[in-house]
Structures are given as C-alpha cells and as structure tokens.
Tab-separated table of N, CA and C in Angstrom:
chain	number	residue	atom	x	y	z
A	1	MET	N	1.028	-1.027	0.045
A	1	MET	CA	0.075	0.046	0.097
A	1	MET	C	1.028	1.357	0.267
A	2	ALA	N	1.488	1.297	0.421
A	2	ALA	CA	2.945	2.598	0.626
A	2	ALA	C	3.606	2.822	-0.491
A	3	ALA	N	4.000	1.611	-0.900
A	3	ALA	CA	4.588	2.047	-2.662
A	3	ALA	C	3.798	2.270	-3.508
A	4	VAL	N	2.256	2.063	-3.357
A	4	VAL	CA	1.271	2.620	-4.124
A	4	VAL	C	1.178	4.433	-3.961
A	5	PHE	N	0.967	4.176	-2.394
A	5	PHE	CA	0.385	5.832	-2.025
A	5	PHE	C	2.020	6.562	-2.911
A	6	GLU	N	2.954	6.060	-2.581
A	6	GLU	CA	4.559	7.048	-2.990
A	6	GLU	C	4.623	6.979	-4.176
A	7	SER	N	4.029	6.272	-5.123
A	7	SER	CA	3.871	6.270	-6.845
A	7	SER	C	2.925	7.151	-7.233
A	8	VAL	N	1.995	7.198	-6.602
A	8	VAL	CA	0.541	8.190	-7.108
A	8	VAL	C	0.867	9.609	-6.757
A	9	GLN	N	1.761	9.822	-5.061
A	9	GLN	CA	1.902	10.983	-4.978
A	9	GLN	C	3.609	11.695	-5.984
A	10	SER	N	4.188	10.842	-5.937
A	10	SER	CA	5.227	10.785	-7.387
A	10	SER	C	4.632	11.581	-8.381
A	11	ARG	N	3.743	10.813	-8.876
A	11	ARG	CA	3.125	10.925	-10.440
A	11	ARG	C	1.912	12.331	-10.359
A	12	LEU	N	1.619	12.439	-9.334
A	12	LEU	CA	1.077	13.607	-9.447
A	12	LEU	C	1.339	15.162	-8.500
A	13	GLU	N	2.322	15.160	-8.042
A	13	GLU	CA	2.935	16.190	-7.488
A	13	GLU	C	2.963	17.429	-8.029
A	14	ARG	N	2.983	17.535	-9.171
A	14	ARG	CA	2.996	18.574	-10.127
A	14	ARG	C	1.386	19.299	-10.444
A	15	LEU	N	0.458	18.554	-10.071
A	15	LEU	CA	-0.948	18.890	-10.196
A	15	LEU	C	-1.558	18.760	-8.857
A	16	ALA	N	-1.020	18.691	-7.665
A	16	ALA	CA	-1.516	18.544	-6.501
A	16	ALA	C	-1.343	20.066	-5.847
A	17	THR	N	-2.017	20.384	-4.519
A	17	THR	CA	-1.562	21.437	-3.956
A	17	THR	C	-1.459	20.969	-2.458
A	18	ALA	N	-1.613	19.618	-2.441
A	18	ALA	CA	-1.443	18.602	-0.991
A	18	ALA	C	-1.304	17.455	-1.221
A	19	THR	N	-0.942	16.650	-0.500
A	19	THR	CA	-0.982	14.985	-0.503
A	19	THR	C	-0.925	14.263	1.274
A	20	SER	N	-1.603	13.615	1.478
A	20	SER	CA	-1.294	13.330	2.955
A	20	SER	C	-1.901	11.898	3.069
A	21	ILE	N	-1.647	11.411	4.132
A	21	ILE	CA	-2.493	9.987	4.234
A	21	ILE	C	-3.618	10.461	5.378
A	22	SER	N	-4.485	9.936	5.292
A	22	SER	CA	-5.755	10.279	6.295
A	22	SER	C	-6.662	8.859	6.563
A	23	HIS	N	-6.548	8.171	7.831
A	23	HIS	CA	-8.042	7.410	7.884
A	23	HIS	C	-7.027	6.147	6.625
A	24	GLY	N	-5.727	6.012	6.481
A	24	GLY	CA	-4.864	4.961	5.738
A	24	GLY	C	-5.449	4.993	4.317
A	25	LEU	N	-5.373	6.336	3.748
A	25	LEU	CA	-6.281	6.188	2.614
A	25	LEU	C	-5.226	7.790	2.063
A	26	LEU	N	-4.856	7.547	0.784
A	26	LEU	CA	-4.008	8.648	0.451
A	26	LEU	C	-4.796	10.021	-0.370
A	27	VAL	N	-4.305	11.089	0.606
A	27	VAL	CA	-5.686	12.568	0.284
A	27	VAL	C	-4.751	13.138	-0.978
A	28	VAL	N	-5.136	13.255	-1.987
A	28	VAL	CA	-4.818	14.331	-2.695
A	28	VAL	C	-5.774	15.284	-3.329
A	29	GLU	N	-5.102	16.632	-2.597
A	29	GLU	CA	-5.917	18.000	-2.895
A	29	GLU	C	-5.497	18.453	-4.200
A	30	ILE	N	-6.419	18.987	-5.229
A	30	ILE	CA	-5.977	19.622	-6.479
A	30	ILE	C	-6.704	20.669	-6.480
A	31	PRO	N	-6.054	21.839	-7.436
A	31	PRO	CA	-7.634	22.880	-8.120
A	31	PRO	C	-8.510	22.198	-9.095
A	32	ALA	N	-9.367	22.820	-9.379
A	32	ALA	CA	-10.550	22.294	-9.818
A	32	ALA	C	-10.057	22.251	-11.426
A	33	ALA	N	-9.167	22.675	-11.882
A	33	ALA	CA	-8.593	22.985	-13.237
A	33	ALA	C	-7.904	21.317	-13.575
A	34	ALA	N	-7.521	20.680	-12.473
A	34	ALA	CA	-6.816	19.665	-12.283
A	34	ALA	C	-7.008	18.425	-12.711
A	35	LEU	N	-8.669	18.396	-12.241
A	35	LEU	CA	-9.532	17.471	-12.071
A	35	LEU	C	-9.055	15.805	-12.880
A	36	ALA	N	-9.682	16.568	-14.291
A	36	ALA	CA	-9.722	15.370	-15.586
A	36	ALA	C	-7.924	14.912	-15.482
A	37	GLU	N	-7.188	15.444	-15.702
A	37	GLU	CA	-5.917	15.057	-15.868
A	37	GLU	C	-5.454	14.051	-14.529
A	38	THR	N	-6.078	14.353	-13.479
A	38	THR	CA	-5.664	13.846	-12.235
A	38	THR	C	-6.175	12.416	-12.277
A	39	VAL	N	-7.936	12.449	-12.523
A	39	VAL	CA	-8.279	11.288	-12.451
A	39	VAL	C	-7.743	10.021	-13.782
A	40	GLN	N	-7.935	10.864	-14.715
A	40	GLN	CA	-7.292	9.885	-16.044
A	40	GLN	C	-5.910	9.359	-15.602
A	41	ALA	N	-4.770	9.969	-14.621
A	41	ALA	CA	-3.990	9.315	-14.233
A	41	ALA	C	-4.161	8.290	-12.833
A	42	LEU	N	-4.815	8.523	-12.464
A	42	LEU	CA	-5.195	7.480	-11.429
A	42	LEU	C	-5.933	6.100	-12.005
A	43	LYS	N	-6.795	6.447	-13.154
A	43	LYS	CA	-7.420	5.829	-13.995
A	43	LYS	C	-6.445	4.462	-14.682
A	44	VAL	N	-5.558	5.321	-15.557
A	44	VAL	CA	-4.736	4.708	-16.673
A	44	VAL	C	-3.766	4.264	-16.019
A	45	ASP	N	-3.085	4.759	-15.165
A	45	ASP	CA	-1.401	4.780	-14.552
A	45	ASP	C	-1.766	3.881	-13.518
A	46	PHE	N	-2.573	4.085	-12.635
A	46	PHE	CA	-2.500	3.333	-11.479
A	46	PHE	C	-3.686	2.319	-11.204
A	47	GLN	N	-4.403	2.052	-12.404
A	47	GLN	CA	-5.421	0.848	-12.255
A	47	GLN	C	-6.370	0.971	-10.929
A	48	PHE	N	-6.976	2.741	-10.858
A	48	PHE	CA	-8.109	2.869	-10.485
A	48	PHE	C	-9.371	2.829	-10.861
A	49	ASP	N	-9.831	1.520	-10.356
A	49	ASP	CA	-11.112	1.365	-11.654
A	49	ASP	C	-12.372	1.013	-11.365
A	50	MET	N	-12.404	2.015	-9.995
A	50	MET	CA	-13.710	2.154	-9.394
A	50	MET	C	-13.889	3.233	-8.759
A	51	LEU	N	-15.148	3.903	-9.263
A	51	LEU	CA	-15.224	5.139	-8.690
A	51	LEU	C	-16.202	4.886	-7.523
A	52	LEU	N	-16.217	5.192	-6.312
A	52	LEU	CA	-17.080	4.570	-4.938
A	52	LEU	C	-17.818	5.825	-4.546
A	53	ASP	N	-17.648	6.992	-5.026
A	53	ASP	CA	-18.334	8.177	-4.193
A	53	ASP	C	-18.213	9.532	-4.822
A	54	VAL	N	-19.287	10.191	-4.768
A	54	VAL	CA	-18.904	11.798	-5.409
A	54	VAL	C	-19.568	12.276	-3.940
A	55	THR	N	-18.978	13.493	-3.177
A	55	THR	CA	-19.871	13.923	-2.618
A	55	THR	C	-19.042	15.630	-2.080
A	56	ALA	N	-19.732	16.156	-1.419
A	56	ALA	CA	-19.125	17.376	-1.075
A	56	ALA	C	-18.884	17.774	0.367
A	57	ILE	N	-18.341	18.987	0.820
A	57	ILE	CA	-18.435	19.187	2.247
A	57	ILE	C	-18.800	20.733	2.361
A	58	ASP	N	-19.641	21.251	2.920
A	58	ASP	CA	-20.034	22.725	3.014
A	58	ASP	C	-19.163	23.346	4.414
A	59	TRP	N	-18.436	23.936	4.256
A	59	TRP	CA	-17.178	24.955	5.278
A	59	TRP	C	-17.818	26.633	4.870
A	60	PRO	N	-19.660	26.996	5.667
A	60	PRO	CA	-20.135	28.104	5.187
A	60	PRO	C	-19.237	29.263	5.703
A	61	ASN	N	-18.003	29.356	6.465
A	61	ASN	CA	-17.412	30.243	6.821
A	61	ASN	C	-16.413	30.454	6.237
A	62	ARG	N	-15.878	29.559	5.136
A	62	ARG	CA	-14.815	30.189	4.192
A	62	ARG	C	-15.170	30.248	3.058
A	63	GLU	N	-13.762	30.556	2.748
A	63	GLU	CA	-14.041	31.119	0.947
A	63	GLU	C	-12.600	30.047	0.293
A	64	PRO	N	-12.790	29.312	-0.562
A	64	PRO	CA	-14.101	28.847	-1.195
A	64	PRO	C	-15.052	28.057	-0.467
A	65	ARG	N	-16.038	27.963	-0.507
A	65	ARG	CA	-17.041	27.434	0.641
A	65	ARG	C	-16.939	25.486	0.687
A	66	PHE	N	-17.015	25.646	-0.949
A	66	PHE	CA	-17.026	24.285	-0.370
A	66	PHE	C	-15.772	23.082	-1.049
A	67	ASP	N	-15.659	21.771	-0.468
A	67	ASP	CA	-14.692	20.762	-0.919
A	67	ASP	C	-15.764	19.695	-2.077
A	68	VAL	N	-15.492	19.534	-3.231
A	68	VAL	CA	-16.089	18.198	-3.602
A	68	VAL	C	-15.283	17.439	-3.397
A	69	VAL	N	-15.745	15.712	-3.103
A	69	VAL	CA	-14.594	14.747	-2.782
A	69	VAL	C	-15.152	13.690	-3.553
A	70	TRP	N	-14.007	12.886	-4.046
A	70	TRP	CA	-13.868	11.996	-4.742
A	70	TRP	C	-13.256	10.713	-3.930
A	71	HIS	N	-14.196	9.569	-3.837
A	71	HIS	CA	-13.418	8.295	-3.731
A	71	HIS	C	-13.107	7.039	-4.955
A	72	PHE	N	-12.100	6.930	-4.956
A	72	PHE	CA	-11.396	5.747	-5.975
A	72	PHE	C	-11.006	4.253	-5.124
A	73	TYR	N	-11.187	3.265	-6.044
A	73	TYR	CA	-10.491	2.125	-5.111
A	73	TYR	C	-10.347	1.461	-6.467
A	74	SER	N	-9.035	1.000	-6.238
A	74	SER	CA	-8.454	0.072	-7.363
A	74	SER	C	-8.135	-1.983	-6.799
A	75	THR	N	-9.060	-2.342	-7.731
A	75	THR	CA	-9.510	-3.456	-7.453
A	75	THR	C	-8.283	-4.418	-7.803
A	76	GLN	N	-7.174	-4.117	-8.106
A	76	GLN	CA	-5.726	-4.652	-8.695
A	76	GLN	C	-5.357	-4.373	-7.355
A	77	GLN	N	-5.056	-3.579	-6.897
A	77	GLN	CA	-4.024	-3.113	-5.695
A	77	GLN	C	-4.678	-2.749	-4.294
A	78	ARG	N	-5.942	-2.916	-4.578
A	78	ARG	CA	-6.672	-2.931	-3.078
A	78	ARG	C	-6.360	-1.835	-2.222
A	79	VAL	N	-6.257	-0.947	-2.925
A	79	VAL	CA	-6.298	0.573	-1.954
A	79	VAL	C	-7.138	1.740	-2.644
A	80	ARG	N	-7.595	2.619	-1.719
A	80	ARG	CA	-7.844	3.729	-1.998
A	80	ARG	C	-7.413	4.536	-1.969
A	81	VAL	N	-8.090	5.883	-2.989
A	81	VAL	CA	-7.672	6.936	-2.824
A	81	VAL	C	-8.874	7.967	-2.730
A	82	ARG	N	-8.686	9.449	-1.979
A	82	ARG	CA	-9.546	10.078	-2.076
A	82	ARG	C	-8.845	11.559	-2.824
A	83	VAL	N	-9.458	12.214	-3.636
A	83	VAL	CA	-9.391	13.445	-4.436
A	83	VAL	C	-10.287	14.415	-4.306
A	84	LYS	N	-9.511	15.849	-3.742
A	84	LYS	CA	-10.387	16.779	-3.076
A	84	LYS	C	-10.281	18.279	-3.863
A	85	THR	N	-11.012	18.670	-4.205
A	85	THR	CA	-11.155	20.263	-4.606
A	85	THR	C	-11.670	20.848	-4.119
A	86	ARG	N	-11.720	22.030	-4.265
A	86	ARG	CA	-12.476	23.406	-3.228
A	86	ARG	C	-13.425	23.995	-4.716
A	87	VAL	N	-14.336	24.344	-4.488
A	87	VAL	CA	-14.959	25.133	-5.202
A	87	VAL	C	-15.913	26.479	-4.727
A	88	PRO	N	-15.750	27.689	-5.203
A	88	PRO	CA	-16.576	29.160	-4.380
A	88	PRO	C	-17.921	28.726	-4.855
A	89	GLU	N	-18.921	29.125	-3.567
A	89	GLU	CA	-20.221	29.262	-3.493
A	89	GLU	C	-20.393	30.146	-4.876
A	90	GLY	N	-20.031	30.972	-5.574
A	90	GLY	CA	-20.553	31.972	-6.193
A	90	GLY	C	-20.702	31.124	-7.872
A	91	ALA	N	-19.937	30.052	-7.629
A	91	ALA	CA	-19.517	29.485	-9.022
A	91	ALA	C	-19.148	27.792	-8.964
A	92	PRO	N	-19.820	27.420	-8.107
A	92	PRO	CA	-19.480	25.679	-7.460
A	92	PRO	C	-19.523	24.850	-9.137
A	93	VAL	N	-18.830	24.812	-9.460
A	93	VAL	CA	-18.899	23.961	-10.729
A	93	VAL	C	-17.424	23.205	-10.759
A	94	VAL	N	-17.384	21.934	-11.406
A	94	VAL	CA	-16.415	21.226	-11.495
A	94	VAL	C	-16.697	20.207	-12.668
A	95	ASP	N	-15.589	19.999	-13.451
A	95	ASP	CA	-15.793	18.756	-14.718
A	95	ASP	C	-16.191	17.450	-14.200
A	96	SER	N	-17.375	17.063	-15.032
A	96	SER	CA	-18.029	15.684	-14.936
A	96	SER	C	-17.028	14.509	-14.882
A	97	LEU	N	-16.969	13.427	-14.128
A	97	LEU	CA	-16.274	12.632	-14.446
A	97	LEU	C	-16.827	11.371	-15.343
A	98	VAL	N	-18.029	11.697	-15.994
A	98	VAL	CA	-19.031	10.257	-16.681
A	98	VAL	C	-18.321	9.980	-17.660
A	99	ARG	N	-17.467	10.791	-18.480
A	99	ARG	CA	-16.529	9.836	-19.541
A	99	ARG	C	-15.476	8.549	-19.192
A	100	LEU	N	-15.223	9.345	-18.045
A	100	LEU	CA	-14.271	8.155	-17.288
A	100	LEU	C	-14.848	7.032	-16.680
A	101	TYR	N	-15.970	7.461	-16.346
A	101	TYR	CA	-16.828	6.398	-14.873
A	101	TYR	C	-18.195	6.766	-15.668
A	102	GLY	N	-18.984	5.948	-15.872
A	102	GLY	CA	-20.221	5.997	-16.135
A	102	GLY	C	-21.293	5.915	-14.864
A	103	SER	N	-20.574	5.224	-13.589
A	103	SER	CA	-21.298	5.525	-12.711
A	103	SER	C	-21.315	7.196	-11.726
A	104	ALA	N	-20.509	7.646	-12.395
A	104	ALA	CA	-20.460	9.313	-12.285
A	104	ALA	C	-21.667	9.871	-12.161
A	105	SER	N	-22.632	9.453	-13.211
A	105	SER	CA	-24.078	9.982	-13.460
A	105	SER	C	-24.317	10.387	-12.373
A	106	PHE	N	-25.056	9.121	-11.802
A	106	PHE	CA	-26.231	9.053	-10.927
A	106	PHE	C	-25.434	9.810	-9.369
A	107	MET	N	-24.348	9.389	-9.196
A	107	MET	CA	-23.438	10.029	-7.979
A	107	MET	C	-23.401	11.494	-8.283
A	108	GLU	N	-22.957	11.872	-9.479
A	108	GLU	CA	-22.926	13.867	-9.516
A	108	GLU	C	-24.348	14.397	-9.760
A	109	ARG	N	-25.452	13.908	-9.696
A	109	ARG	CA	-26.935	14.027	-9.924
A	109	ARG	C	-27.043	14.286	-8.558
A	110	GLU	N	-26.791	13.313	-7.581
A	110	GLU	CA	-27.128	13.575	-6.018
A	110	GLU	C	-26.331	14.659	-5.456
A	111	CYS	N	-25.109	14.739	-5.699
A	111	CYS	CA	-24.375	16.163	-5.301
A	111	CYS	C	-24.737	17.227	-5.736
A	112	HIS	N	-25.140	16.955	-6.795
A	112	HIS	CA	-26.083	18.783	-7.496
A	112	HIS	C	-27.149	18.822	-6.397
A	113	GLU	N	-27.798	17.995	-6.514
A	113	GLU	CA	-29.323	18.130	-5.785
A	113	GLU	C	-29.060	18.616	-4.225
A	114	MET	N	-28.062	17.615	-3.628
A	114	MET	CA	-27.768	17.706	-2.180
A	114	MET	C	-27.226	19.098	-1.776
A	115	TYR	N	-25.875	19.678	-3.005
A	115	TYR	CA	-25.137	20.658	-2.297
A	115	TYR	C	-25.206	22.044	-3.431
A	116	GLY	N	-25.313	21.612	-4.684
A	116	GLY	CA	-25.735	22.698	-5.526
A	116	GLY	C	-24.450	22.972	-6.350
A	117	ILE	N	-23.724	21.679	-6.340
A	117	ILE	CA	-22.519	21.536	-7.360
A	117	ILE	C	-23.039	21.060	-8.794
A	118	ARG	N	-22.510	21.911	-9.502
A	118	ARG	CA	-22.903	21.712	-11.389
A	118	ARG	C	-21.524	20.915	-11.297
A	119	PHE	N	-21.750	19.789	-12.301
A	119	PHE	CA	-20.727	19.086	-12.993
A	119	PHE	C	-21.081	19.201	-14.211
A	120	ASP	N	-19.450	20.061	-14.928
A	120	ASP	CA	-19.653	20.178	-16.415
A	120	ASP	C	-19.501	18.913	-17.052
A	121	GLY	N	-20.492	18.722	-17.911
A	121	GLY	CA	-20.324	17.583	-18.703
A	121	GLY	C	-21.069	16.653	-18.768
A	122	ASN	N	-22.008	16.635	-17.486
A	122	ASN	CA	-22.940	16.088	-17.376
A	122	ASN	C	-24.153	16.130	-17.335
A	123	ALA	N	-24.868	15.558	-18.487
A	123	ALA	CA	-26.216	16.141	-19.459
A	123	ALA	C	-27.400	15.782	-18.438
A	124	ASP	N	-27.174	15.387	-17.753
A	124	ASP	CA	-28.639	14.698	-16.873
A	124	ASP	C	-28.278	15.009	-15.410
A	125	LEU	N	-28.667	16.281	-14.829
A	125	LEU	CA	-28.512	16.422	-13.879
A	125	LEU	C	-30.093	16.945	-12.294
A	126	ARG	N	-30.996	16.034	-13.419
A	126	ARG	CA	-32.264	16.255	-12.924
A	126	ARG	C	-32.298	15.390	-11.750
A	127	PRO	N	-32.942	16.260	-10.947
A	127	PRO	CA	-33.180	15.911	-9.793
A	127	PRO	C	-33.285	13.795	-9.432
A	128	ILE	N	-32.769	13.335	-8.234
A	128	ILE	CA	-32.948	12.237	-8.167
A	128	ILE	C	-33.243	11.560	-7.113
A	129	LEU	N	-33.296	12.320	-6.064
A	129	LEU	CA	-34.057	11.921	-4.739
A	129	LEU	C	-35.047	12.644	-4.444
A	130	LEU	N	-34.888	14.176	-4.386
A	130	LEU	CA	-35.983	15.083	-4.312
A	130	LEU	C	-36.709	15.111	-5.849
A	131	TYR	N	-38.059	15.817	-5.369
A	131	TYR	CA	-39.082	16.162	-6.503
A	131	TYR	C	-38.790	17.393	-7.078
A	132	GLU	N	-39.279	17.599	-8.290
A	132	GLU	CA	-39.119	18.385	-9.363
A	132	GLU	C	-39.551	19.785	-8.853
A	133	GLY	N	-39.558	20.903	-8.403
A	133	GLY	CA	-39.738	22.000	-7.688
A	133	GLY	C	-39.062	22.256	-6.292
A	134	PHE	N	-38.542	21.094	-6.072
A	134	PHE	CA	-37.946	21.589	-4.410
A	134	PHE	C	-36.931	22.562	-4.414
A	135	VAL	N	-36.796	23.405	-3.408
A	135	VAL	CA	-35.871	24.440	-3.447
A	135	VAL	C	-35.023	24.576	-2.646
A	136	GLY	N	-33.535	24.545	-3.300
A	136	GLY	CA	-32.858	24.941	-1.951
A	136	GLY	C	-31.973	23.507	-2.194
A	137	HIS	N	-30.830	23.506	-1.402
A	137	HIS	CA	-29.633	22.223	-1.272
A	137	HIS	C	-29.977	21.788	0.196
A	138	PRO	N	-30.521	20.802	0.255
A	138	PRO	CA	-30.478	20.464	1.671
A	138	PRO	C	-29.500	20.115	3.016
A	139	LEU	N	-28.194	19.444	1.778
A	139	LEU	CA	-27.333	19.346	2.719
A	139	LEU	C	-26.300	20.426	3.191
A	140	ARG	N	-26.553	21.676	2.637
A	140	ARG	CA	-26.166	22.745	2.838
A	140	ARG	C	-26.279	23.432	3.934
A	141	LYS	N	-24.973	24.072	5.050
A	141	LYS	CA	-25.508	24.247	6.210
A	141	LYS	C	-26.223	25.531	6.666
A	142	ASP	N	-26.664	25.852	5.341
A	142	ASP	CA	-27.552	27.635	5.833
A	142	ASP	C	-28.830	27.181	5.147
A	143	TYR	N	-29.298	25.477	5.106
A	143	TYR	CA	-30.472	25.480	4.403
A	143	TYR	C	-31.232	25.200	5.790
A	144	PRO	N	-32.643	25.998	5.418
A	144	PRO	CA	-33.568	26.230	6.773
A	144	PRO	C	-34.076	24.607	7.192
A	145	LYS	N	-33.825	24.240	8.368
A	145	LYS	CA	-34.187	22.936	8.819
A	145	LYS	C	-35.790	22.840	9.099
A	146	LEU	N	-36.595	24.578	9.588
A	146	LEU	CA	-37.687	24.366	9.355
A	146	LEU	C	-38.574	24.902	8.657
A	147	GLY	N	-38.191	25.290	7.419
A	147	GLY	CA	-38.233	25.776	6.282
A	147	GLY	C	-39.750	24.815	5.750
A	148	GLU	N	-40.581	24.952	5.036
A	148	GLU	CA	-41.547	24.507	4.250
A	148	GLU	C	-41.184	24.235	2.593
A	149	GLN	N	-41.720	23.166	2.012
A	149	GLN	CA	-41.288	22.973	0.662
A	149	GLN	C	-42.599	23.497	-0.134
A	150	PRO	N	-42.820	24.217	-1.208
A	150	PRO	CA	-43.996	24.043	-2.073
A	150	PRO	C	-44.557	22.943	-2.031
A	151	LEU	N	-46.077	23.056	-1.749
A	151	LEU	CA	-47.428	21.356	-1.991
A	151	LEU	C	-47.007	21.096	-3.780
A	152	VAL	N	-46.831	20.073	-3.646
A	152	VAL	CA	-46.795	19.453	-4.934
A	152	VAL	C	-48.469	18.702	-5.401
A	153	LYS	N	-48.864	19.250	-6.577
A	153	LYS	CA	-49.750	18.513	-6.749
A	153	LYS	C	-50.010	17.087	-7.225
A	154	TYR	N	-50.657	16.182	-6.704
A	154	TYR	CA	-50.844	14.747	-7.262
A	154	TYR	C	-50.920	14.582	-9.069
A	155	ARG	N	-50.398	13.700	-9.760
A	155	ARG	CA	-50.498	13.821	-10.635
A	155	ARG	C	-52.048	13.096	-11.346
A	156	GLU	N	-52.743	13.446	-12.248
A	156	GLU	CA	-53.899	13.481	-12.875
A	156	GLU	C	-53.802	11.913	-13.166
A	157	GLY	N	-54.939	11.403	-12.313
A	157	GLY	CA	-55.204	9.654	-12.534
A	157	GLY	C	-54.168	9.351	-11.964
A	158	PHE	N	-53.951	9.171	-10.618
A	158	PHE	CA	-52.849	8.598	-9.701
A	158	PHE	C	-54.001	7.914	-8.737
A	159	ASP	N	-53.721	6.391	-8.731
A	159	ASP	CA	-55.174	5.813	-7.874
A	159	ASP	C	-53.679	5.099	-6.870
A	160	ILE	N	-54.477	5.850	-5.362
A	160	ILE	CA	-53.221	5.595	-4.423
A	160	ILE	C	-53.434	4.146	-3.739
A	161	ALA	N	-54.339	3.334	-4.378
A	161	ALA	CA	-54.715	1.989	-3.767
A	161	ALA	C	-53.627	1.204	-4.675
A	162	ASP	N	-53.864	1.080	-6.080
A	162	ASP	CA	-52.988	0.441	-6.311
A	162	ASP	C	-51.390	1.050	-6.909
A	163	ARG	N	-51.395	2.242	-6.921
A	163	ARG	CA	-49.818	2.673	-6.656
A	163	ARG	C	-49.423	2.689	-8.460
A	164	THR	N	-50.101	2.485	-9.536
A	164	THR	CA	-49.817	2.274	-10.697
A	164	THR	C	-49.784	3.528	-11.464
A	165	GLY	N	-50.539	4.185	-11.298
A	165	GLY	CA	-50.863	5.589	-11.778
A	165	GLY	C	-51.585	5.386	-13.445
A	166	SER	N	-51.633	6.226	-14.343
A	166	SER	CA	-51.857	6.126	-15.711
A	166	SER	C	-51.003	6.840	-16.363
C-alpha cells in the first residue's frame, strides 16, 4: 500500500496542492482545473478502476466554501484514494467524470441536488432524490431546517390504492 501511495504522490506532485495520508488512505488535494488529468492518471496509470463516491463538504464560513470529494478504489492493488478540490459558492462548478466512469452520472446528480455543485459535462442533472420544484439544497449548512417546501399536486389519474398511476 505504501509503495502505491508513493508512486501516486510522485506522479501527481505537479498537479496536487497537497497530499497526505488520512485514515489509511491517500488524500490528494488539487485545483479544480486539474481534475480530469488527475483522475485520468489514477485510472490509467494506477488502475483505480472504481469510482466509489462523489460528495461535497460545506464550509459556510470559508472561501472557497465547498470541498468536492471523490473516492476511488483499485481492485488490482486493493487500495483507496481520495481526491479533493475546492469550489466557491458563487460558481460551484467542476468537471464531470462521466466520460471516465459511467457510474459518476448518478453520483453527480445526487451531489448536485444536495449541495448545488454543478458537474460540467454531465448532461443529466435532474433531481434523483427530491421532487421537481424542491427549493434549495438540503445538505448545505445554511438550509433552513424548519422551512417548508411548496406543495406539489398529485398527478392526474394516480390511484393511491394500486400505486400504478396512468
């Protein structure tokens, strides 16, 4: 594991703003512009063939406000790596990883919905967990906990007994 981490650190040192070991995995912090090149190197050069997760962390009193975080796993080497970048509240945009990992499509949709992070290149950022018309991003720390959402009318022809709709 240490040899893999050293190789990754060496290969990505020109792209990374920082690297560290945290909870047994390598953490690579990068500028948002280096995301595609960094992930391409992880996938091709180091066989990180699984994208496990895409999420964000909200730091409301910090600028840039958000960390966008990806977790990758190598089934060949059996190690994980975390990639992090920071994006500002005014333009929370990063590149999509759909072209490298098809599974990124749904994970990016969830992150977009919950935090308002836009993934440039993901053609389908429709809500996946919340309904169309939901206002706000519920995992942001400034989301009003006691706020109410607008009521949504039931679709015509929906029969609550059989739950099939029309």
